[in-house]
Structure formats: structure tokens, C-alpha cells
mmCIF file of C-alpha atoms in Angstrom:
data_model
loop_
_atom_site.group_PDB
_atom_site.id
_atom_site.type_symbol
_atom_site.label_atom_id
_atom_site.label_comp_id
_atom_site.label_asym_id
_atom_site.label_seq_id
_atom_site.Cartn_x
_atom_site.Cartn_y
_atom_site.Cartn_z
ATOM 1 C CA UNK A 19 0.963 50.206 -61.876
ATOM 2 C CA UNK A 20 -0.120 51.142 -57.791
ATOM 3 C CA UNK A 21 0.781 53.731 -56.460
ATOM 4 C CA UNK A 22 1.801 52.269 -53.262
ATOM 5 C CA UNK A 23 1.269 48.132 -52.414
ATOM 6 C CA UNK A 24 2.225 47.296 -49.266
ATOM 7 C CA UNK A 25 2.947 44.088 -47.194
ATOM 8 C CA UNK A 26 3.281 43.401 -43.965
ATOM 9 C CA UNK A 27 5.157 46.670 -43.178
ATOM 10 C CA UNK A 28 7.151 46.057 -39.530
ATOM 11 C CA UNK A 29 9.546 48.801 -37.565
ATOM 12 C CA UNK A 30 10.768 48.004 -34.330
ATOM 13 C CA UNK A 31 12.951 50.783 -32.489
ATOM 14 C CA UNK A 32 15.630 49.091 -29.363
ATOM 15 C CA UNK A 33 15.258 51.640 -27.170
ATOM 16 C CA UNK A 34 17.298 51.967 -23.650
ATOM 17 C CA UNK A 35 15.460 50.262 -20.826
ATOM 18 C CA UNK A 36 16.978 52.594 -17.535
ATOM 19 C CA UNK A 37 17.652 50.657 -14.590
ATOM 20 C CA UNK A 38 16.463 52.056 -11.339
ATOM 21 C CA UNK A 39 19.195 52.394 -7.828
ATOM 22 C CA UNK A 40 22.492 54.070 -7.898
ATOM 23 C CA UNK A 41 23.599 50.534 -8.479
ATOM 24 C CA UNK A 42 21.392 49.685 -11.976
ATOM 25 C CA UNK A 43 22.764 52.647 -13.417
ATOM 26 C CA UNK A 44 26.177 51.906 -13.161
ATOM 27 C CA UNK A 45 25.276 48.751 -14.757
ATOM 28 C CA UNK A 46 23.066 49.965 -17.486
ATOM 29 C CA UNK A 47 26.309 52.757 -18.285
ATOM 30 C CA UNK A 48 28.643 49.593 -18.430
ATOM 31 C CA UNK A 49 26.340 46.438 -20.238
ATOM 32 C CA UNK A 50 23.228 49.107 -21.778
ATOM 33 C CA UNK A 51 20.096 46.529 -22.039
ATOM 34 C CA UNK A 52 18.096 47.150 -24.892
ATOM 35 C CA UNK A 53 14.172 46.300 -25.415
ATOM 36 C CA UNK A 54 12.218 46.463 -28.395
ATOM 37 C CA UNK A 55 10.020 47.903 -29.014
ATOM 38 C CA UNK A 56 7.092 47.970 -32.270
ATOM 39 C CA UNK A 57 5.981 51.140 -34.034
ATOM 40 C CA UNK A 58 4.303 49.565 -37.254
ATOM 41 C CA UNK A 59 3.173 46.446 -36.837
ATOM 42 C CA UNK A 60 2.203 43.907 -39.902
ATOM 43 C CA UNK A 61 0.661 46.735 -42.422
ATOM 44 C CA UNK A 62 -1.152 45.803 -45.235
ATOM 45 C CA UNK A 63 -2.315 48.617 -47.779
ATOM 46 C CA UNK A 64 -3.519 49.472 -51.306
ATOM 47 C CA UNK A 65 -3.078 52.710 -52.987
ATOM 48 C CA UNK A 66 -4.774 53.392 -55.931
ATOM 49 C CA UNK A 67 -3.309 56.371 -58.408
ATOM 50 C CA UNK A 68 -4.954 59.119 -58.263
ATOM 51 C CA UNK A 69 -6.575 58.100 -54.934
ATOM 52 C CA UNK A 70 -7.212 60.479 -52.096
ATOM 53 C CA UNK A 71 -6.262 58.936 -48.633
ATOM 54 C CA UNK A 72 -6.044 59.933 -45.433
ATOM 55 C CA UNK A 73 -4.276 58.125 -43.181
ATOM 56 C CA UNK A 74 -4.683 58.944 -39.216
ATOM 57 C CA UNK A 75 -4.064 57.643 -36.086
ATOM 58 C CA UNK A 76 -3.904 59.327 -32.391
ATOM 59 C CA UNK A 77 -0.329 60.822 -31.714
ATOM 60 C CA UNK A 78 1.999 58.467 -31.332
ATOM 61 C CA UNK A 79 0.274 55.814 -33.457
ATOM 62 C CA UNK A 80 3.358 54.991 -36.482
ATOM 63 C CA UNK A 81 1.546 57.577 -39.012
ATOM 64 C CA UNK A 82 5.185 59.536 -38.558
ATOM 65 C CA UNK A 83 7.438 56.482 -39.384
ATOM 66 C CA UNK A 84 5.327 54.807 -42.027
ATOM 67 C CA UNK A 85 5.483 57.455 -44.206
ATOM 68 C CA UNK A 86 9.244 57.591 -43.486
ATOM 69 C CA UNK A 87 9.323 54.298 -44.568
ATOM 70 C CA UNK A 88 7.183 54.416 -48.049
ATOM 71 C CA UNK A 89 9.852 57.747 -48.845
ATOM 72 C CA UNK A 90 13.254 56.061 -48.221
ATOM 73 C CA UNK A 91 14.128 57.242 -44.955
ATOM 74 C CA UNK A 92 13.632 54.629 -42.255
ATOM 75 C CA UNK A 93 14.703 51.599 -43.522
ATOM 76 C CA UNK A 94 11.834 48.508 -42.382
ATOM 77 C CA UNK A 95 12.220 45.784 -39.465
ATOM 78 C CA UNK A 96 10.585 43.319 -41.718
ATOM 79 C CA UNK A 97 7.865 43.172 -44.688
ATOM 80 C CA UNK A 98 7.532 45.141 -47.855
ATOM 81 C CA UNK A 99 6.747 48.786 -49.810
ATOM 82 C CA UNK A 100 6.724 49.475 -53.326
ATOM 83 C CA UNK A 101 5.791 53.254 -54.350
ATOM 84 C CA UNK A 102 5.567 53.359 -57.587
ATOM 85 C CA UNK A 103 7.069 50.247 -58.691
ATOM 86 C CA UNK A 104 10.207 51.835 -56.090
ATOM 87 C CA UNK A 105 11.338 49.992 -53.453
ATOM 88 C CA UNK A 106 11.758 53.514 -50.787
ATOM 89 C CA UNK A 107 14.716 52.535 -48.992
ATOM 90 C CA UNK A 108 16.703 50.588 -51.900
ATOM 91 C CA UNK A 109 16.307 53.682 -54.747
ATOM 92 C CA UNK A 110 15.597 56.438 -52.744
ATOM 93 C CA UNK A 111 17.110 58.843 -54.667
ATOM 94 C CA UNK A 112 15.332 58.105 -58.070
ATOM 95 C CA UNK A 113 11.437 58.229 -56.103
ATOM 96 C CA UNK A 114 12.681 61.610 -54.957
ATOM 97 C CA UNK A 115 12.567 62.543 -58.485
ATOM 98 C CA UNK A 116 8.759 61.288 -58.539
ATOM 99 C CA UNK A 117 7.160 61.956 -55.894
ATOM 100 C CA UNK A 118 6.661 65.312 -52.623
ATOM 101 C CA UNK A 119 5.837 65.743 -49.644
ATOM 102 C CA UNK A 120 4.517 68.569 -47.516
ATOM 103 C CA UNK A 121 5.244 68.602 -43.441
ATOM 104 C CA UNK A 122 2.887 71.225 -41.460
ATOM 105 C CA UNK A 123 5.726 72.249 -38.353
ATOM 106 C CA UNK A 124 8.590 71.390 -40.726
ATOM 107 C CA UNK A 125 9.657 74.118 -43.425
ATOM 108 C CA UNK A 126 11.883 72.422 -46.995
ATOM 109 C CA UNK A 127 12.308 76.200 -47.761
ATOM 110 C CA UNK A 128 14.863 78.113 -46.889
ATOM 111 C CA UNK A 129 14.698 79.973 -44.179
ATOM 112 C CA UNK A 130 16.265 83.023 -44.312
ATOM 113 C CA UNK A 131 16.063 83.344 -47.826
ATOM 114 C CA UNK A 132 12.426 84.134 -50.144
ATOM 115 C CA UNK A 133 10.543 81.738 -52.026
ATOM 116 C CA UNK A 134 11.762 82.797 -55.117
ATOM 117 C CA UNK A 135 15.298 81.908 -54.601
ATOM 118 C CA UNK A 136 14.027 78.015 -52.754
ATOM 119 C CA UNK A 137 12.681 77.546 -55.942
ATOM 120 C CA UNK A 138 15.300 78.544 -58.540
ATOM 121 C CA UNK A 139 17.283 75.980 -55.915
ATOM 122 C CA UNK A 140 15.202 72.695 -55.826
ATOM 123 C CA UNK A 141 14.981 73.546 -59.720
ATOM 124 C CA UNK A 142 19.018 72.624 -59.705
ATOM 125 C CA UNK A 143 18.255 69.594 -57.542
ATOM 126 C CA UNK A 144 15.692 67.683 -59.674
ATOM 127 C CA UNK A 145 17.047 68.377 -62.328
ATOM 128 C CA UNK A 146 14.387 71.051 -64.033
ATOM 129 C CA UNK A 147 14.720 72.183 -67.772
ATOM 130 C CA UNK A 148 14.816 76.229 -68.048
ATOM 131 C CA UNK A 149 12.528 76.608 -69.451
ATOM 132 C CA UNK A 150 9.614 73.592 -67.766
ATOM 133 C CA UNK A 151 10.715 74.621 -64.982
ATOM 134 C CA UNK A 152 9.282 78.396 -65.289
ATOM 135 C CA UNK A 153 6.843 76.968 -66.757
ATOM 136 C CA UNK A 154 5.361 75.588 -63.411
ATOM 137 C CA UNK A 155 6.423 78.058 -61.698
ATOM 138 C CA UNK A 156 4.340 81.061 -62.597
ATOM 139 C CA UNK A 157 1.364 78.442 -63.333
ATOM 140 C CA UNK A 158 2.088 77.537 -59.727
ATOM 141 C CA UNK A 159 2.894 81.365 -58.936
ATOM 142 C CA UNK A 160 -0.537 81.887 -60.633
ATOM 143 C CA UNK A 161 -2.816 79.476 -58.591
ATOM 144 C CA UNK A 162 -0.919 79.650 -54.787
ATOM 145 C CA UNK A 163 -1.481 83.352 -54.890
ATOM 146 C CA UNK A 164 1.803 83.985 -54.230
ATOM 147 C CA UNK A 165 3.386 87.266 -55.764
ATOM 148 C CA UNK A 166 2.861 89.008 -53.076
ATOM 149 C CA UNK A 167 5.429 87.235 -51.422
ATOM 150 C CA UNK A 168 8.358 85.733 -53.899
ATOM 151 C CA UNK A 169 10.776 88.022 -52.688
ATOM 152 C CA UNK A 170 10.130 88.144 -49.214
ATOM 153 C CA UNK A 171 12.683 85.635 -46.808
ATOM 154 C CA UNK A 172 10.305 82.982 -45.678
ATOM 155 C CA UNK A 173 10.921 84.270 -41.817
ATOM 156 C CA UNK A 174 8.800 87.517 -42.760
ATOM 157 C CA UNK A 175 5.873 84.875 -43.613
ATOM 158 C CA UNK A 176 2.743 84.463 -41.718
ATOM 159 C CA UNK A 177 2.416 80.418 -41.263
ATOM 160 C CA UNK A 178 -0.806 80.856 -43.611
ATOM 161 C CA UNK A 179 1.592 82.570 -46.238
ATOM 162 C CA UNK A 180 4.316 79.922 -45.949
ATOM 163 C CA UNK A 181 2.747 77.000 -46.432
ATOM 164 C CA UNK A 182 1.296 77.884 -49.942
ATOM 165 C CA UNK A 183 4.811 78.736 -50.887
ATOM 166 C CA UNK A 184 6.193 74.644 -48.776
ATOM 167 C CA UNK A 185 2.483 72.428 -51.535
ATOM 168 C CA UNK A 186 3.893 74.967 -54.732
ATOM 169 C CA UNK A 187 7.787 73.845 -53.799
ATOM 170 C CA UNK A 188 6.335 70.503 -53.058
ATOM 171 C CA UNK A 189 5.209 70.726 -56.711
ATOM 172 C CA UNK A 190 7.455 72.041 -58.350
ATOM 173 C CA UNK A 191 8.687 68.720 -59.703
ATOM 174 C CA UNK A 192 5.336 67.086 -60.634
ATOM 175 C CA UNK A 193 5.224 64.477 -58.863
ATOM 176 C CA UNK A 194 2.588 61.670 -58.642
ATOM 177 C CA UNK A 195 1.996 61.002 -55.064
ATOM 178 C CA UNK A 196 2.436 63.871 -52.775
ATOM 179 C CA UNK A 197 3.114 63.078 -49.123
ATOM 180 C CA UNK A 198 1.166 65.438 -46.674
ATOM 181 C CA UNK A 199 1.066 65.491 -42.626
ATOM 182 C CA UNK A 200 -0.774 67.810 -40.728
ATOM 183 C CA UNK A 201 -0.518 70.176 -43.519
ATOM 184 C CA UNK A 202 -3.082 72.887 -42.082
ATOM 185 C CA UNK A 203 -1.516 72.982 -38.640
ATOM 186 C CA UNK A 204 -2.403 76.226 -36.649
ATOM 187 C CA UNK A 205 -4.069 77.648 -39.266
ATOM 188 C CA UNK A 206 -7.140 79.951 -39.526
ATOM 189 C CA UNK A 207 -10.372 79.041 -41.108
ATOM 190 C CA UNK A 208 -9.814 80.775 -44.517
ATOM 191 C CA UNK A 209 -6.327 80.073 -45.315
ATOM 192 C CA UNK A 210 -7.176 76.279 -44.450
ATOM 193 C CA UNK A 211 -9.743 76.393 -46.812
ATOM 194 C CA UNK A 212 -7.768 78.212 -49.466
ATOM 195 C CA UNK A 213 -5.106 75.222 -48.895
ATOM 196 C CA UNK A 214 -7.901 72.376 -49.275
ATOM 197 C CA UNK A 215 -8.975 73.740 -52.559
ATOM 198 C CA UNK A 216 -5.687 73.948 -54.466
ATOM 199 C CA UNK A 217 -4.534 70.428 -52.986
ATOM 200 C CA UNK A 218 -8.178 68.994 -54.681
ATOM 201 C CA UNK A 219 -7.161 72.099 -57.670
ATOM 202 C CA UNK A 220 -3.942 69.480 -59.163
ATOM 203 C CA UNK A 221 -4.993 66.199 -58.029
ATOM 204 C CA UNK A 222 -8.113 66.642 -59.809
ATOM 205 C CA UNK A 223 -6.264 68.497 -62.590
ATOM 206 C CA UNK A 224 -3.330 66.494 -62.629
ATOM 207 C CA UNK A 225 -4.538 63.189 -61.428
ATOM 208 C CA UNK A 226 -1.584 63.852 -57.897
ATOM 209 C CA UNK A 227 -2.133 60.879 -55.218
ATOM 210 C CA UNK A 228 -2.515 61.915 -52.175
ATOM 211 C CA UNK A 229 -1.623 60.662 -49.033
ATOM 212 C CA UNK A 230 -2.886 62.660 -45.724
ATOM 213 C CA UNK A 231 -2.734 62.812 -42.597
ATOM 214 C CA UNK A 232 -4.786 64.876 -40.109
ATOM 215 C CA UNK A 233 -5.599 66.113 -36.810
ATOM 216 C CA UNK A 234 -8.149 68.007 -38.391
ATOM 217 C CA UNK A 235 -11.554 66.812 -39.538
ATOM 218 C CA UNK A 236 -12.098 69.252 -41.689
ATOM 219 C CA UNK A 237 -9.017 68.330 -43.232
ATOM 220 C CA UNK A 238 -10.305 64.442 -44.101
ATOM 221 C CA UNK A 239 -13.945 65.284 -44.749
ATOM 222 C CA UNK A 240 -13.421 67.885 -47.565
ATOM 223 C CA UNK A 241 -9.741 66.139 -49.664
ATOM 224 C CA UNK A 242 -9.938 62.438 -48.659
ATOM 225 C CA UNK A 243 -12.286 60.060 -50.070
ATOM 226 C CA UNK A 244 -10.612 57.784 -48.070
ATOM 227 C CA UNK A 245 -9.008 56.907 -45.022
ATOM 228 C CA UNK A 246 -7.426 53.819 -43.007
ATOM 229 C CA UNK A 247 -6.468 54.391 -39.202
ATOM 230 C CA UNK A 248 -3.946 53.413 -37.666
ATOM 231 C CA UNK A 249 -3.595 53.057 -33.819
ATOM 232 C CA UNK A 250 -0.792 51.272 -31.644
ATOM 233 C CA UNK A 251 1.240 50.122 -35.218
ATOM 234 C CA UNK A 252 -1.577 48.162 -36.953
ATOM 235 C CA UNK A 253 -4.641 48.887 -38.754
ATOM 236 C CA UNK A 254 -7.680 49.479 -37.037
ATOM 237 C CA UNK A 255 -10.500 50.615 -39.458
ATOM 238 C CA UNK A 256 -10.012 50.558 -43.964
ATOM 239 C CA UNK A 257 -13.077 52.263 -44.863
ATOM 240 C CA UNK A 258 -14.145 55.358 -47.746
ATOM 241 C CA UNK A 259 -14.378 58.771 -45.925
ATOM 242 C CA UNK A 260 -19.238 58.628 -46.527
ATOM 243 C CA UNK A 261 -19.327 55.799 -44.553
ATOM 244 C CA UNK A 262 -17.168 57.798 -41.461
ATOM 245 C CA UNK A 263 -18.533 60.381 -42.250
ATOM 246 C CA UNK A 264 -22.673 58.825 -42.102
ATOM 247 C CA UNK A 265 -21.797 56.236 -38.804
ATOM 248 C CA UNK A 266 -18.723 58.173 -37.310
ATOM 249 C CA UNK A 267 -18.566 62.291 -38.348
ATOM 250 C CA UNK A 268 -21.741 63.148 -36.815
ATOM 251 C CA UNK A 269 -20.788 65.564 -33.976
ATOM 252 C CA UNK A 270 -20.173 69.079 -34.919
ATOM 253 C CA UNK A 271 -19.932 72.082 -31.938
ATOM 254 C CA UNK A 272 -21.138 75.320 -32.884
ATOM 255 C CA UNK A 273 -19.541 78.870 -30.873
ATOM 256 C CA UNK A 274 -21.914 81.564 -30.758
ATOM 257 C CA UNK A 275 -21.657 85.495 -29.993
ATOM 258 C CA UNK A 276 -25.197 87.223 -30.727
ATOM 259 C CA UNK A 277 -25.581 90.625 -30.411
ATOM 260 C CA UNK A 278 -28.163 90.762 -27.759
ATOM 261 C CA UNK A 279 -29.679 88.058 -25.243
ATOM 262 C CA UNK A 280 -32.308 85.282 -26.857
ATOM 263 C CA UNK A 281 -34.258 82.648 -26.620
ATOM 264 C CA UNK A 282 -33.294 79.900 -25.135
ATOM 265 C CA UNK A 283 -32.095 77.766 -26.981
ATOM 266 C CA UNK A 284 -34.417 74.895 -28.728
ATOM 267 C CA UNK A 285 -34.475 72.727 -31.811
ATOM 268 C CA UNK A 286 -33.859 69.439 -32.129
ATOM 269 C CA UNK A 287 -31.410 67.389 -32.442
ATOM 270 C CA UNK A 288 -28.971 69.869 -31.105
ATOM 271 C CA UNK A 289 -27.755 70.009 -27.190
ATOM 272 C CA UNK A 290 -27.357 73.261 -24.931
ATOM 273 C CA UNK A 291 -23.912 73.013 -24.049
ATOM 274 C CA UNK A 292 -23.021 76.307 -22.077
ATOM 275 C CA UNK A 293 -24.968 79.864 -22.054
ATOM 276 C CA UNK A 294 -23.983 82.730 -21.568
ATOM 277 C CA UNK A 295 -25.191 86.649 -22.149
ATOM 278 C CA UNK A 296 -23.924 86.942 -25.560
ATOM 279 C CA UNK A 297 -22.518 83.681 -25.925
ATOM 280 C CA UNK A 298 -23.824 80.411 -26.213
ATOM 281 C CA UNK A 299 -22.093 76.403 -27.160
ATOM 282 C CA UNK A 300 -24.094 74.027 -29.624
ATOM 283 C CA UNK A 301 -23.589 70.733 -29.459
ATOM 284 C CA UNK A 302 -25.231 69.518 -33.008
ATOM 285 C CA UNK A 303 -26.279 65.406 -33.401
ATOM 286 C CA UNK A 304 -26.119 65.647 -37.463
ATOM 287 C CA UNK A 305 -28.257 62.021 -37.975
ATOM 288 C CA UNK A 306 -30.718 63.770 -36.301
ATOM 289 C CA UNK A 307 -30.722 67.820 -37.639
ATOM 290 C CA UNK A 308 -29.071 68.684 -40.892
ATOM 291 C CA UNK A 309 -26.115 72.173 -40.755
ATOM 292 C CA UNK A 310 -28.390 73.917 -42.919
ATOM 293 C CA UNK A 311 -31.908 73.687 -40.564
ATOM 294 C CA UNK A 312 -29.705 75.128 -37.874
ATOM 295 C CA UNK A 313 -28.146 77.968 -38.897
ATOM 296 C CA UNK A 314 -31.429 78.947 -40.633
ATOM 297 C CA UNK A 315 -32.554 78.289 -36.961
ATOM 298 C CA UNK A 316 -29.976 80.549 -35.766
ATOM 299 C CA UNK A 317 -30.646 83.311 -37.830
ATOM 300 C CA UNK A 318 -34.417 83.185 -37.336
ATOM 301 C CA UNK A 319 -33.904 83.779 -34.276
ATOM 302 C CA UNK A 320 -31.249 85.312 -33.280
ATOM 303 C CA UNK A 321 -28.941 88.485 -34.134
ATOM 304 C CA UNK A 322 -25.526 87.133 -34.813
ATOM 305 C CA UNK A 323 -22.430 88.853 -34.302
ATOM 306 C CA UNK A 324 -20.022 85.882 -34.760
ATOM 307 C CA UNK A 325 -20.570 81.848 -35.338
ATOM 308 C CA UNK A 326 -17.639 79.160 -35.451
ATOM 309 C CA UNK A 327 -18.350 75.678 -35.784
ATOM 310 C CA UNK A 328 -15.693 73.099 -35.224
ATOM 311 C CA UNK A 329 -14.986 69.019 -36.136
ATOM 312 C CA UNK A 330 -14.947 66.477 -33.304
ATOM 313 C CA UNK A 331 -11.321 65.790 -32.796
ATOM 314 C CA UNK A 332 -9.516 63.302 -34.205
ATOM 315 C CA UNK A 333 -9.146 61.577 -31.072
ATOM 316 C CA UNK A 334 -12.819 61.395 -30.273
ATOM 317 C CA UNK A 335 -13.514 59.827 -33.458
ATOM 318 C CA UNK A 336 -10.851 57.220 -32.305
ATOM 319 C CA UNK A 337 -12.816 56.266 -30.111
ATOM 320 C CA UNK A 338 -15.680 55.554 -31.169
ATOM 321 C CA UNK A 339 -14.361 53.250 -33.618
ATOM 322 C CA UNK A 340 -12.507 51.115 -31.459
ATOM 323 C CA UNK A 341 -16.196 50.931 -29.937
ATOM 324 C CA UNK A 342 -18.486 50.219 -33.047
ATOM 325 C CA UNK A 343 -14.942 47.687 -33.865
ATOM 326 C CA UNK A 344 -16.831 44.933 -33.937
ATOM 327 C CA UNK A 345 -18.781 46.577 -36.633
ATOM 328 C CA UNK A 346 -16.479 47.098 -39.572
ATOM 329 C CA UNK A 347 -14.928 44.024 -40.199
ATOM 330 C CA UNK A 348 -13.071 42.893 -43.200
ATOM 331 C CA UNK A 349 -14.656 43.929 -46.799
ATOM 332 C CA UNK A 350 -15.626 40.472 -46.980
ATOM 333 C CA UNK A 351 -17.079 40.488 -44.078
ATOM 334 C CA UNK A 352 -19.037 44.055 -45.175
ATOM 335 C CA UNK A 353 -20.102 41.687 -48.638
ATOM 336 C CA UNK A 354 -17.711 44.196 -50.095
ATOM 337 C CA UNK A 355 -14.986 44.382 -53.360
ATOM 338 C CA UNK A 356 -11.225 44.443 -51.762
#
């Protein structure tokens, strides 16, 4: 059985049309006119059990609408979908026992209660057996290193601490699929890496299927093996992440803070974007120079106080995809199996 099977899924919303002028405003008040706006249009996709999938696109592309249909929150305008063999919008209650979700900007934990109380409440919601719940809770507390935060009200936790608790809460009932919507948004580099490691561990040890949306290219590189890119409600790319890394994620930016001024930077495949007395900003073409080579050169030539490495923004990656869209045909056109 496929974890997710989607065929021709579409969703349109009726948008009230505004009319200009006083007369138009009066008419729209008593006889409003609506126009149909397609948020998702005729999407096909398949996700295998245990797969780690990145579902990507700019704001307004249709990502959240698709996830809401796959979790049963929204009914589609057309097409069909099965999640773990169930129709999400018709069998939402049954499906809820087998899926989890984490939204970076929306909490499922009770704001004024400590995480331990939220875990207790969720164990009742999911009708977990008492011994199974305690064993699972203690395992998640150990893995996610939550012991110091269990009895602190959620409102007093940092964003990174809260997100670790959020992911643990989503995993409490051993879901077969977890939908992660921007799980590392607003987090610092160290906390991001910790959360990524925990997500990978759950996938590796429990076979949890991961369905991820993110604007952070680092999430995609480290967590997912396959990526689907959606824009204007339609799929424009379905490819493995290794290929994307070779062809699309080829640029990184390095910010350097130096202890003392050094010579002008010169290295093949690296462009100096800006340089002040104690700071540099570099752009690296990873097809021409590896990160290891560049960092080794930096350490050999300069006394470094701090270094920050950034991936290109998702919007820039989408632009590259459009520029190369003719090169990314179907699997058959690329000579690959579907």
C-alpha cells in the first residue's frame, strides 16, 4: 500500500469580486459576485511508505491547501486522494489516529500548560493504553532531551524548546505519516540541526513517512531524498534531491567575521560579494569549488572569528527551475522508471 496516492486533486475557492464606485459597492452588498480561483489544479503524486518527501514552492503556491486536503481539513473540488488507504475528508476520524502534524507557526500544545500536561491530554485523545503511553513518552523525552522543559508552561519555552516538544507530541501515538510544515522556521543553526537529526532518527528507526514543506534549502538537503515543486497550484518538478543539489542547489553564501584585516580574497569558483575591514561576503559555485576546499583556504589565510554559511532562498531555486523547465521533463523523457 502506498502511503499517499493522489490523482487529479484540485481545489478552487469562491472569491468575492469587488466593484469600484459607490454604485458598485451597493450592488456588491446586496448581489455579490463571486469568481472561482484555483488554489490547486489537477495534482498527481505518489508517496511510498517510509519515504522522505519535500513538498516545495513559494508562498501561495498551493502547499498548505494540499496538506489540508491530505489531512481531511478541506474537501477537494475534484480528483481523489488516499492516505494510508483512507479518503482523508470522508474518513478523517480514522485517519487522525495514524498521522501526525507539526506546523512551525501554529502550536498543538496548550499555551498555558506544561508539555507534560499536553502529552497526558493527547494520550486520552488518541486512546493510548496507559503503559504504552508511558513507555512511548519516556522514550521521546529521552530522544528529544525534554526533561528540563516538561513542567514549564509552553509560553515560557524558547521557540527551539517548543518545537522539540511539538515534534514529540506529534510522534506520541506512533503515526505512520508526519506532515511537517516549516518545522525549523525562526530557529538558530544549532537547534535546526538537532531537530533535523531527530526527524531523521524517527524515519530511520520507525519507518515514519515524512511529508515536509520548508523554505529552508538545508531542510531539503538533509532530510529528504525526493522533492516535488509546486507553483500556481500545479506540479512543475518531481525529482530526487541529489539531482536537485547537483543542478539547482549549486550556490552558497559565506559570511566571514575576521579578527584582523587580511589580503583580498581570491579562490577559483568563489566571488567576493563585499568586503569591509573585518567582514567578507562570498558567493561559492559548488560545481567549481567544494565547501571543504574553500573553508580550508579561509582558515589558512585569515584569522576567523565567526563564519556563517547560507543556502540560496527557495524563491531563487524556483526561478532556476522555471529557467530550466525544458530540461526537466517527465520520468519517461529522462529515461527513468516512474
